[in-house]
mmCIF file of N, CA, C and O in Angstrom:
data_model
loop_
_atom_site.group_PDB
_atom_site.id
_atom_site.type_symbol
_atom_site.label_atom_id
_atom_site.label_comp_id
_atom_site.label_asym_id
_atom_site.label_seq_id
_atom_site.Cartn_x
_atom_site.Cartn_y
_atom_site.Cartn_z
ATOM 1 N N MET V 20 -11.903 15.065 -21.669
ATOM 2 C CA MET V 20 -12.293 16.390 -22.124
ATOM 3 C C MET V 20 -11.760 16.602 -23.532
ATOM 4 O O MET V 20 -10.679 16.117 -23.877
ATOM 5 N N SER V 21 -12.496 17.376 -24.248
ATOM 6 C CA SER V 21 -12.061 17.680 -25.613
ATOM 7 C C SER V 21 -10.909 18.671 -25.577
ATOM 8 O O SER V 21 -10.691 19.365 -24.577
ATOM 9 N N SER V 22 -10.178 18.733 -26.659
ATOM 10 C CA SER V 22 -9.044 19.658 -26.721
ATOM 11 C C SER V 22 -9.535 21.107 -26.638
ATOM 12 O O SER V 22 -8.854 21.970 -26.088
ATOM 13 N N ARG V 23 -10.715 21.366 -27.160
ATOM 14 C CA ARG V 23 -11.289 22.728 -27.080
ATOM 15 C C ARG V 23 -11.572 23.095 -25.625
ATOM 16 O O ARG V 23 -11.295 24.212 -25.191
ATOM 17 N N THR V 24 -12.117 22.157 -24.834
ATOM 18 C CA THR V 24 -12.419 22.413 -23.428
ATOM 19 C C THR V 24 -11.146 22.659 -22.636
ATOM 20 O O THR V 24 -11.087 23.574 -21.806
ATOM 21 N N VAL V 25 -10.117 21.880 -22.910
ATOM 22 C CA VAL V 25 -8.836 22.059 -22.224
ATOM 23 C C VAL V 25 -8.227 23.414 -22.589
ATOM 24 O O VAL V 25 -7.725 24.138 -21.718
ATOM 25 N N ALA V 26 -8.305 23.796 -23.846
ATOM 26 C CA ALA V 26 -7.765 25.084 -24.281
ATOM 27 C C ALA V 26 -8.533 26.227 -23.620
ATOM 28 O O ALA V 26 -7.930 27.218 -23.163
ATOM 29 N N ASP V 27 -9.860 26.116 -23.560
ATOM 30 C CA ASP V 27 -10.663 27.150 -22.897
ATOM 31 C C ASP V 27 -10.301 27.257 -21.422
ATOM 32 O O ASP V 27 -10.195 28.364 -20.880
ATOM 33 N N ALA V 28 -10.116 26.122 -20.765
ATOM 34 C CA ALA V 28 -9.755 26.125 -19.343
ATOM 35 C C ALA V 28 -8.393 26.776 -19.132
ATOM 36 O O ALA V 28 -8.194 27.533 -18.168
ATOM 37 N N ALA V 29 -7.452 26.507 -20.025
ATOM 38 C CA ALA V 29 -6.118 27.101 -19.904
ATOM 39 C C ALA V 29 -6.184 28.619 -20.075
ATOM 40 O O ALA V 29 -5.533 29.372 -19.327
ATOM 41 N N VAL V 30 -6.975 29.097 -21.029
ATOM 42 C CA VAL V 30 -7.126 30.537 -21.237
ATOM 43 C C VAL V 30 -7.787 31.172 -20.009
ATOM 44 O O VAL V 30 -7.361 32.235 -19.532
ATOM 45 N N PHE V 31 -8.807 30.523 -19.505
ATOM 46 C CA PHE V 31 -9.489 31.021 -18.321
ATOM 47 C C PHE V 31 -8.531 31.104 -17.129
ATOM 48 O O PHE V 31 -8.503 32.109 -16.405
ATOM 49 N N ALA V 32 -7.724 30.079 -16.931
ATOM 50 C CA ALA V 32 -6.746 30.082 -15.832
ATOM 51 C C ALA V 32 -5.730 31.206 -16.011
ATOM 52 O O ALA V 32 -5.352 31.875 -15.038
ATOM 53 N N ASP V 33 -5.304 31.446 -17.239
ATOM 54 C CA ASP V 33 -4.363 32.543 -17.505
ATOM 55 C C ASP V 33 -4.989 33.900 -17.178
ATOM 56 O O ASP V 33 -4.334 34.772 -16.599
ATOM 57 N N LEU V 34 -6.248 34.083 -17.558
ATOM 58 C CA LEU V 34 -6.933 35.346 -17.287
ATOM 59 C C LEU V 34 -7.092 35.591 -15.789
ATOM 60 O O LEU V 34 -6.905 36.717 -15.308
ATOM 61 N N ILE V 35 -7.438 34.557 -15.060
ATOM 62 C CA ILE V 35 -7.580 34.683 -13.613
ATOM 63 C C ILE V 35 -6.238 35.014 -12.970
ATOM 64 O O ILE V 35 -6.148 35.897 -12.107
ATOM 65 N N THR V 36 -5.201 34.348 -13.403
ATOM 66 C CA THR V 36 -3.864 34.610 -12.867
ATOM 67 C C THR V 36 -3.449 36.049 -13.141
ATOM 68 O O THR V 36 -2.932 36.739 -12.255
ATOM 69 N N LEU V 37 -3.692 36.518 -14.358
ATOM 70 C CA LEU V 37 -3.353 37.893 -14.710
ATOM 71 C C LEU V 37 -4.127 38.882 -13.837
ATOM 72 O O LEU V 37 -3.554 39.845 -13.322
ATOM 73 N N ALA V 38 -5.412 38.637 -13.636
ATOM 74 C CA ALA V 38 -6.229 39.533 -12.802
ATOM 75 C C ALA V 38 -5.715 39.559 -11.370
ATOM 76 O O ALA V 38 -5.637 40.625 -10.744
ATOM 77 N N LEU V 39 -5.356 38.415 -10.829
ATOM 78 C CA LEU V 39 -4.837 38.361 -9.457
ATOM 79 C C LEU V 39 -3.502 39.084 -9.334
ATOM 80 O O LEU V 39 -3.254 39.794 -8.349
ATOM 81 N N LEU V 40 -2.641 38.914 -10.313
ATOM 82 C CA LEU V 40 -1.349 39.602 -10.285
ATOM 83 C C LEU V 40 -1.525 41.116 -10.389
ATOM 84 O O LEU V 40 -0.837 41.881 -9.700
ATOM 85 N N GLN V 41 -2.462 41.566 -11.227
ATOM 86 C CA GLN V 41 -2.728 42.996 -11.329
ATOM 87 C C GLN V 41 -3.282 43.544 -10.021
ATOM 88 O O GLN V 41 -2.908 44.635 -9.585
ATOM 89 N N GLN V 42 -4.164 42.801 -9.388
ATOM 90 C CA GLN V 42 -4.725 43.231 -8.106
ATOM 91 C C GLN V 42 -3.628 43.322 -7.041
ATOM 92 O O GLN V 42 -3.601 44.254 -6.247
ATOM 93 N N ALA V 43 -2.726 42.366 -7.039
ATOM 94 C CA ALA V 43 -1.616 42.379 -6.082
ATOM 95 C C ALA V 43 -0.716 43.591 -6.325
ATOM 96 O O ALA V 43 -0.278 44.249 -5.380
ATOM 97 N N ASP V 44 -0.455 43.905 -7.603
ATOM 98 C CA ASP V 44 0.365 45.084 -7.922
ATOM 99 C C ASP V 44 -0.301 46.366 -7.459
ATOM 100 O O ASP V 44 0.343 47.240 -6.882
ATOM 101 N N ARG V 45 -1.626 46.490 -7.699
ATOM 102 C CA ARG V 45 -2.354 47.677 -7.254
ATOM 103 C C ARG V 45 -2.317 47.799 -5.736
ATOM 104 O O ARG V 45 -2.155 48.885 -5.200
ATOM 105 N N ALA V 46 -2.455 46.672 -5.050
ATOM 106 C CA ALA V 46 -2.433 46.692 -3.584
ATOM 107 C C ALA V 46 -1.058 47.127 -3.080
ATOM 108 O O ALA V 46 -0.961 47.886 -2.120
ATOM 109 N N ASP V 47 0.005 46.659 -3.740
ATOM 110 C CA ASP V 47 1.354 47.070 -3.347
ATOM 111 C C ASP V 47 1.545 48.575 -3.519
ATOM 112 O O ASP V 47 2.150 49.239 -2.679
ATOM 113 N N LEU V 48 1.016 49.126 -4.598
ATOM 114 C CA LEU V 48 1.170 50.557 -4.864
ATOM 115 C C LEU V 48 0.397 51.410 -3.869
ATOM 116 O O LEU V 48 0.845 52.489 -3.486
ATOM 117 N N THR V 49 -0.764 50.945 -3.455
ATOM 118 C CA THR V 49 -1.602 51.735 -2.542
ATOM 119 C C THR V 49 -1.394 51.383 -1.084
ATOM 120 O O THR V 49 -1.903 52.058 -0.200
ATOM 121 N N GLY V 50 -0.693 50.300 -0.829
ATOM 122 C CA GLY V 50 -0.492 49.858 0.545
ATOM 123 C C GLY V 50 -1.705 49.152 1.109
ATOM 124 O O GLY V 50 -1.812 48.940 2.306
ATOM 125 N N ALA V 51 -2.630 48.787 0.244
ATOM 126 C CA ALA V 51 -3.859 48.122 0.690
ATOM 127 C C ALA V 51 -3.622 46.632 0.867
ATOM 128 O O ALA V 51 -2.744 46.044 0.252
ATOM 129 N N GLU V 52 -4.437 46.065 1.708
ATOM 130 C CA GLU V 52 -4.398 44.619 1.920
ATOM 131 C C GLU V 52 -5.405 44.004 0.953
ATOM 132 O O GLU V 52 -6.578 44.317 0.970
ATOM 133 N N TRP V 53 -4.955 43.161 0.052
ATOM 134 C CA TRP V 53 -5.874 42.638 -0.950
ATOM 135 C C TRP V 53 -6.331 41.219 -0.653
ATOM 136 O O TRP V 53 -7.310 40.757 -1.226
ATOM 137 N N ILE V 54 -5.670 40.546 0.230
ATOM 138 C CA ILE V 54 -6.141 39.230 0.656
ATOM 139 C C ILE V 54 -6.439 39.331 2.138
ATOM 140 O O ILE V 54 -5.567 39.670 2.934
ATOM 141 N N ARG V 55 -7.667 39.065 2.484
ATOM 142 C CA ARG V 55 -8.044 39.150 3.893
ATOM 143 C C ARG V 55 -7.493 37.954 4.652
ATOM 144 O O ARG V 55 -7.415 36.859 4.121
ATOM 145 N N PRO V 56 -7.158 38.166 5.899
ATOM 146 C CA PRO V 56 -6.697 37.041 6.704
ATOM 147 C C PRO V 56 -7.813 36.005 6.835
ATOM 148 O O PRO V 56 -8.991 36.333 6.774
ATOM 149 N N GLU V 57 -7.390 34.778 7.005
ATOM 150 C CA GLU V 57 -8.378 33.716 7.168
ATOM 151 C C GLU V 57 -9.195 33.955 8.424
ATOM 152 O O GLU V 57 -8.708 34.478 9.407
ATOM 153 N N GLY V 58 -10.410 33.559 8.370
ATOM 154 C CA GLY V 58 -11.276 33.706 9.516
ATOM 155 C C GLY V 58 -12.537 32.914 9.300
ATOM 156 O O GLY V 58 -12.767 32.364 8.233
ATOM 157 N N SER V 59 -13.332 32.893 10.308
ATOM 158 C CA SER V 59 -14.558 32.133 10.248
ATOM 159 C C SER V 59 -15.732 33.042 10.539
ATOM 160 O O SER V 59 -15.707 33.817 11.494
ATOM 161 N N TYR V 60 -16.741 32.941 9.705
ATOM 162 C CA TYR V 60 -17.936 33.732 9.962
ATOM 163 C C TYR V 60 -18.741 33.148 11.111
ATOM 164 O O TYR V 60 -19.753 33.712 11.509
ATOM 165 N N GLN V 61 -18.266 32.051 11.671
ATOM 166 C CA GLN V 61 -18.858 31.542 12.908
ATOM 167 C C GLN V 61 -18.699 32.587 14.005
ATOM 168 O O GLN V 61 -19.568 32.732 14.864
ATOM 169 N N ASP V 62 -17.606 33.351 13.950
ATOM 170 C CA ASP V 62 -17.395 34.433 14.922
ATOM 171 C C ASP V 62 -18.519 35.464 14.837
ATOM 172 O O ASP V 62 -18.951 36.012 15.846
ATOM 173 N N VAL V 63 -18.995 35.738 13.636
ATOM 174 C CA VAL V 63 -20.099 36.681 13.455
ATOM 175 C C VAL V 63 -21.359 36.121 14.106
ATOM 176 O O VAL V 63 -22.086 36.840 14.796
ATOM 177 N N ASN V 64 -21.600 34.835 13.906
ATOM 178 C CA ASN V 64 -22.786 34.215 14.502
ATOM 179 C C ASN V 64 -22.736 34.250 16.025
ATOM 180 O O ASN V 64 -23.738 34.562 16.685
ATOM 181 N N VAL V 65 -21.593 33.944 16.588
ATOM 182 C CA VAL V 65 -21.458 33.924 18.048
ATOM 183 C C VAL V 65 -21.570 35.350 18.603
ATOM 184 O O VAL V 65 -22.254 35.586 19.607
ATOM 185 N N ALA V 66 -20.923 36.311 17.938
ATOM 186 C CA ALA V 66 -21.012 37.700 18.387
ATOM 187 C C ALA V 66 -22.452 38.202 18.307
ATOM 188 O O ALA V 66 -22.915 38.922 19.198
ATOM 189 N N THR V 67 -23.162 37.802 17.276
ATOM 190 C CA THR V 67 -24.568 38.181 17.141
ATOM 191 C C THR V 67 -25.381 37.619 18.304
ATOM 192 O O THR V 67 -26.200 38.320 18.905
ATOM 193 N N GLY V 68 -25.123 36.372 18.649
ATOM 194 C CA GLY V 68 -25.815 35.757 19.781
ATOM 195 C C GLY V 68 -25.491 36.447 21.090
ATOM 196 O O GLY V 68 -26.375 36.648 21.936
ATOM 197 N N MET V 69 -24.232 36.813 21.273
ATOM 198 C CA MET V 69 -23.841 37.526 22.488
ATOM 199 C C MET V 69 -24.572 38.856 22.601
ATOM 200 O O MET V 69 -25.081 39.211 23.669
ATOM 201 N N LEU V 70 -24.614 39.590 21.492
ATOM 202 C CA LEU V 70 -25.315 40.876 21.498
ATOM 203 C C LEU V 70 -26.793 40.695 21.816
ATOM 204 O O LEU V 70 -27.354 41.445 22.615
ATOM 205 N N ALA V 71 -27.396 39.717 21.180
ATOM 206 C CA ALA V 71 -28.827 39.476 21.404
ATOM 207 C C ALA V 71 -29.100 39.171 22.872
ATOM 208 O O ALA V 71 -30.047 39.699 23.455
ATOM 209 N N ALA V 72 -28.268 38.333 23.459
ATOM 210 C CA ALA V 72 -28.479 37.947 24.854
ATOM 211 C C ALA V 72 -28.225 39.128 25.800
ATOM 212 O O ALA V 72 -29.020 39.372 26.707
ATOM 213 N N ARG V 73 -27.141 39.831 25.593
ATOM 214 C CA ARG V 73 -26.794 40.925 26.514
ATOM 215 C C ARG V 73 -27.710 42.130 26.381
ATOM 216 O O ARG V 73 -27.987 42.812 27.367
ATOM 217 N N LEU V 74 -28.151 42.412 25.159
ATOM 218 C CA LEU V 74 -29.004 43.578 24.950
ATOM 219 C C LEU V 74 -30.493 43.216 24.976
ATOM 220 O O LEU V 74 -31.334 44.101 24.858
ATOM 221 N N ARG V 75 -30.768 41.925 25.116
ATOM 222 C CA ARG V 75 -32.150 41.437 25.148
ATOM 223 C C ARG V 75 -32.937 41.878 23.914
ATOM 224 O O ARG V 75 -34.007 42.462 24.005
ATOM 225 N N ILE V 76 -32.348 41.576 22.750
ATOM 226 C CA ILE V 76 -32.976 41.889 21.469
ATOM 227 C C ILE V 76 -32.977 40.626 20.614
ATOM 228 O O ILE V 76 -32.360 39.626 20.975
ATOM 229 N N THR V 77 -33.639 40.688 19.475
ATOM 230 C CA THR V 77 -33.680 39.526 18.594
ATOM 231 C C THR V 77 -32.327 39.340 17.903
ATOM 232 O O THR V 77 -31.514 40.278 17.831
ATOM 233 N N LEU V 78 -32.124 38.143 17.372
ATOM 234 C CA LEU V 78 -30.893 37.885 16.618
ATOM 235 C C LEU V 78 -30.812 38.782 15.390
ATOM 236 O O LEU V 78 -29.733 39.272 15.045
ATOM 237 N N ASP V 79 -31.939 38.995 14.728
ATOM 238 C CA ASP V 79 -31.937 39.872 13.554
ATOM 239 C C ASP V 79 -31.499 41.281 13.926
ATOM 240 O O ASP V 79 -30.683 41.890 13.230
ATOM 241 N N ASP V 80 -32.046 41.812 15.019
ATOM 242 C CA ASP V 80 -31.656 43.158 15.460
ATOM 243 C C ASP V 80 -30.180 43.210 15.857
ATOM 244 O O ASP V 80 -29.482 44.187 15.558
ATOM 245 N N ALA V 81 -29.718 42.172 16.506
ATOM 246 C CA ALA V 81 -28.312 42.131 16.917
ATOM 247 C C ALA V 81 -27.395 42.117 15.690
ATOM 248 O O ALA V 81 -26.374 42.821 15.657
ATOM 249 N N PHE V 82 -27.761 41.342 14.689
ATOM 250 C CA PHE V 82 -26.950 41.273 13.471
ATOM 251 C C PHE V 82 -26.941 42.623 12.753
ATOM 252 O O PHE V 82 -25.903 43.082 12.282
ATOM 253 N N VAL V 83 -28.094 43.279 12.702
ATOM 254 C CA VAL V 83 -28.169 44.606 12.076
ATOM 255 C C VAL V 83 -27.267 45.591 12.815
ATOM 256 O O VAL V 83 -26.542 46.375 12.195
ATOM 257 N N ARG V 84 -27.267 45.553 14.123
ATOM 258 C CA ARG V 84 -26.416 46.464 14.901
ATOM 259 C C ARG V 84 -24.933 46.183 14.677
ATOM 260 O O ARG V 84 -24.121 47.108 14.584
ATOM 261 N N LEU V 85 -24.604 44.901 14.608
ATOM 262 C CA LEU V 85 -23.216 44.520 14.347
ATOM 263 C C LEU V 85 -22.775 45.036 12.979
ATOM 264 O O LEU V 85 -21.704 45.638 12.840
ATOM 265 N N ARG V 86 -23.607 44.830 11.976
ATOM 266 C CA ARG V 86 -23.285 45.307 10.625
ATOM 267 C C ARG V 86 -23.230 46.831 10.572
ATOM 268 O O ARG V 86 -22.347 47.402 9.927
ATOM 269 N N ALA V 87 -24.147 47.485 11.233
ATOM 270 C CA ALA V 87 -24.173 48.942 11.236
ATOM 271 C C ALA V 87 -22.910 49.504 11.878
ATOM 272 O O ALA V 87 -22.332 50.485 11.386
ATOM 273 N N HIS V 88 -22.489 48.883 12.959
ATOM 274 C CA HIS V 88 -21.268 49.342 13.628
ATOM 275 C C HIS V 88 -20.063 49.154 12.703
ATOM 276 O O HIS V 88 -19.220 50.057 12.586
ATOM 277 N N ALA V 89 -19.978 48.005 12.060
ATOM 278 C CA ALA V 89 -18.875 47.756 11.131
ATOM 279 C C ALA V 89 -18.881 48.793 10.005
ATOM 280 O O ALA V 89 -17.840 49.347 9.648
ATOM 281 N N PHE V 90 -20.056 49.068 9.463
ATOM 282 C CA PHE V 90 -20.175 50.045 8.387
ATOM 283 C C PHE V 90 -19.776 51.440 8.863
ATOM 284 O O PHE V 90 -19.023 52.147 8.187
ATOM 285 N N SER V 91 -20.275 51.837 10.019
ATOM 286 C CA SER V 91 -19.993 53.190 10.514
ATOM 287 C C SER V 91 -18.514 53.385 10.832
ATOM 288 O O SER V 91 -18.004 54.498 10.771
ATOM 289 N N GLN V 92 -17.831 52.303 11.178
ATOM 290 C CA GLN V 92 -16.404 52.370 11.493
ATOM 291 C C GLN V 92 -15.532 52.060 10.276
ATOM 292 O O GLN V 92 -14.312 52.035 10.381
ATOM 293 N N ASN V 93 -16.190 51.743 9.146
ATOM 294 C CA ASN V 93 -15.484 51.370 7.915
ATOM 295 C C ASN V 93 -14.525 50.200 8.153
ATOM 296 O O ASN V 93 -13.363 50.240 7.771
ATOM 297 N N ARG V 94 -15.057 49.181 8.843
ATOM 298 C CA ARG V 94 -14.265 47.998 9.182
ATOM 299 C C ARG V 94 -14.983 46.747 8.704
ATOM 300 O O ARG V 94 -16.206 46.731 8.625
ATOM 301 N N PRO V 95 -14.246 45.687 8.444
ATOM 302 C CA PRO V 95 -14.887 44.428 8.067
ATOM 303 C C PRO V 95 -15.745 43.878 9.213
ATOM 304 O O PRO V 95 -15.376 43.993 10.397
ATOM 305 N N LEU V 96 -16.855 43.293 8.854
ATOM 306 C CA LEU V 96 -17.771 42.713 9.836
ATOM 307 C C LEU V 96 -17.068 41.673 10.701
ATOM 308 O O LEU V 96 -17.269 41.626 11.915
ATOM 309 N N LEU V 97 -16.236 40.868 10.100
ATOM 310 C CA LEU V 97 -15.534 39.822 10.851
ATOM 311 C C LEU V 97 -14.629 40.420 11.924
ATOM 312 O O LEU V 97 -14.561 39.905 13.043
ATOM 313 N N ASP V 98 -13.970 41.532 11.624
ATOM 314 C CA ASP V 98 -13.110 42.180 12.619
ATOM 315 C C ASP V 98 -13.919 42.716 13.795
ATOM 316 O O ASP V 98 -13.514 42.588 14.955
ATOM 317 N N VAL V 99 -15.061 43.318 13.494
ATOM 318 C CA VAL V 99 -15.917 43.848 14.557
ATOM 319 C C VAL V 99 -16.453 42.707 15.414
ATOM 320 O O VAL V 99 -16.486 42.805 16.645
ATOM 321 N N ALA V 100 -16.833 41.620 14.778
ATOM 322 C CA ALA V 100 -17.327 40.453 15.528
ATOM 323 C C ALA V 100 -16.251 39.935 16.479
ATOM 324 O O ALA V 100 -16.530 39.617 17.637
ATOM 325 N N ARG V 101 -15.034 39.868 16.007
ATOM 326 C CA ARG V 101 -13.939 39.404 16.880
ATOM 327 C C ARG V 101 -13.723 40.358 18.047
ATOM 328 O O ARG V 101 -13.427 39.935 19.159
ATOM 329 N N ASP V 102 -13.872 41.656 17.784
ATOM 330 C CA ASP V 102 -13.746 42.637 18.870
ATOM 331 C C ASP V 102 -14.836 42.431 19.912
ATOM 332 O O ASP V 102 -14.586 42.576 21.110
ATOM 333 N N VAL V 103 -16.036 42.111 19.477
ATOM 334 C CA VAL V 103 -17.121 41.827 20.415
ATOM 335 C C VAL V 103 -16.775 40.595 21.242
ATOM 336 O O VAL V 103 -16.918 40.591 22.467
ATOM 337 N N LEU V 104 -16.293 39.557 20.583
ATOM 338 C CA LEU V 104 -15.953 38.318 21.291
ATOM 339 C C LEU V 104 -14.822 38.520 22.294
ATOM 340 O O LEU V 104 -14.803 37.883 23.349
ATOM 341 N N GLU V 105 -13.901 39.390 21.972
ATOM 342 C CA GLU V 105 -12.754 39.658 22.847
ATOM 343 C C GLU V 105 -13.017 40.802 23.823
ATOM 344 O O GLU V 105 -12.109 41.250 24.505
ATOM 345 N N HIS V 106 -14.253 41.303 23.821
ATOM 346 C CA HIS V 106 -14.669 42.386 24.723
ATOM 347 C C HIS V 106 -13.881 43.676 24.505
ATOM 348 O O HIS V 106 -13.656 44.436 25.443
ATOM 349 N N ARG V 107 -13.478 43.912 23.262
ATOM 350 C CA ARG V 107 -12.791 45.164 22.928
ATOM 351 C C ARG V 107 -13.792 46.244 22.530
ATOM 352 O O ARG V 107 -13.416 47.403 22.394
ATOM 353 N N ILE V 108 -15.043 45.849 22.319
ATOM 354 C CA ILE V 108 -16.119 46.797 22.048
ATOM 355 C C ILE V 108 -17.107 46.691 23.191
ATOM 356 O O ILE V 108 -17.565 45.600 23.531
ATOM 357 N N GLN V 109 -17.422 47.819 23.782
ATOM 358 C CA GLN V 109 -18.389 47.838 24.878
ATOM 359 C C GLN V 109 -19.796 47.665 24.319
ATOM 360 O O GLN V 109 -20.117 48.183 23.253
ATOM 361 N N MET V 110 -20.634 46.961 25.039
ATOM 362 C CA MET V 110 -22.004 46.726 24.588
ATOM 363 C C MET V 110 -22.772 48.040 24.425
ATOM 364 O O MET V 110 -23.658 48.147 23.596
ATOM 365 N N ASP V 111 -22.425 49.052 25.224
ATOM 366 C CA ASP V 111 -23.092 50.353 25.108
ATOM 367 C C ASP V 111 -22.905 50.960 23.726
ATOM 368 O O ASP V 111 -23.764 51.682 23.241
ATOM 369 N N GLU V 112 -21.764 50.672 23.083
ATOM 370 C CA GLU V 112 -21.514 51.190 21.737
ATOM 371 C C GLU V 112 -22.495 50.610 20.725
ATOM 372 O O GLU V 112 -22.742 51.207 19.689
ATOM 373 N N LEU V 113 -23.057 49.446 21.034
ATOM 374 C CA LEU V 113 -23.955 48.760 20.109
ATOM 375 C C LEU V 113 -25.397 48.798 20.568
ATOM 376 O O LEU V 113 -26.268 48.190 19.959
ATOM 377 N N ARG V 114 -25.659 49.504 21.642
ATOM 378 C CA ARG V 114 -27.004 49.538 22.206
ATOM 379 C C ARG V 114 -28.001 50.234 21.284
ATOM 380 O O ARG V 114 -29.135 49.848 21.170
ATOM 381 N N ASP V 115 -27.601 51.322 20.641
ATOM 382 C CA ASP V 115 -28.530 52.084 19.775
ATOM 383 C C ASP V 115 -28.285 51.807 18.325
ATOM 384 O O ASP V 115 -27.266 51.583 17.854
#
C-alpha cells in the first residue's frame, strides 16, 4: 500500500475510535445500552415459523406481526423473538 493509503486508513481508524468513544460516553450519561448483546437472527426466523404454524398464517404475515409487536412494545425484534421461543409471549397477543 502507498503511504497515502496507510495514512488515510490511520485517520479513518482514529475517527471511528473517536465516534465509538463518544457514543459510549453518551450511553454512560443516559444509562442507555449502546452495544446490544450478541444474538442470532436465526431466532427471528424460528419464531416467525412458530407463529405461522400456530396461527395458521403465512410466514410473511407472521413476520409482520412479530415486527409490529416489537414496535408497539418499543422492544428489539430479537428480544421479542426470544420471548416467543421461550413461550413468554402468548400467541393470543400476536393473533391480531
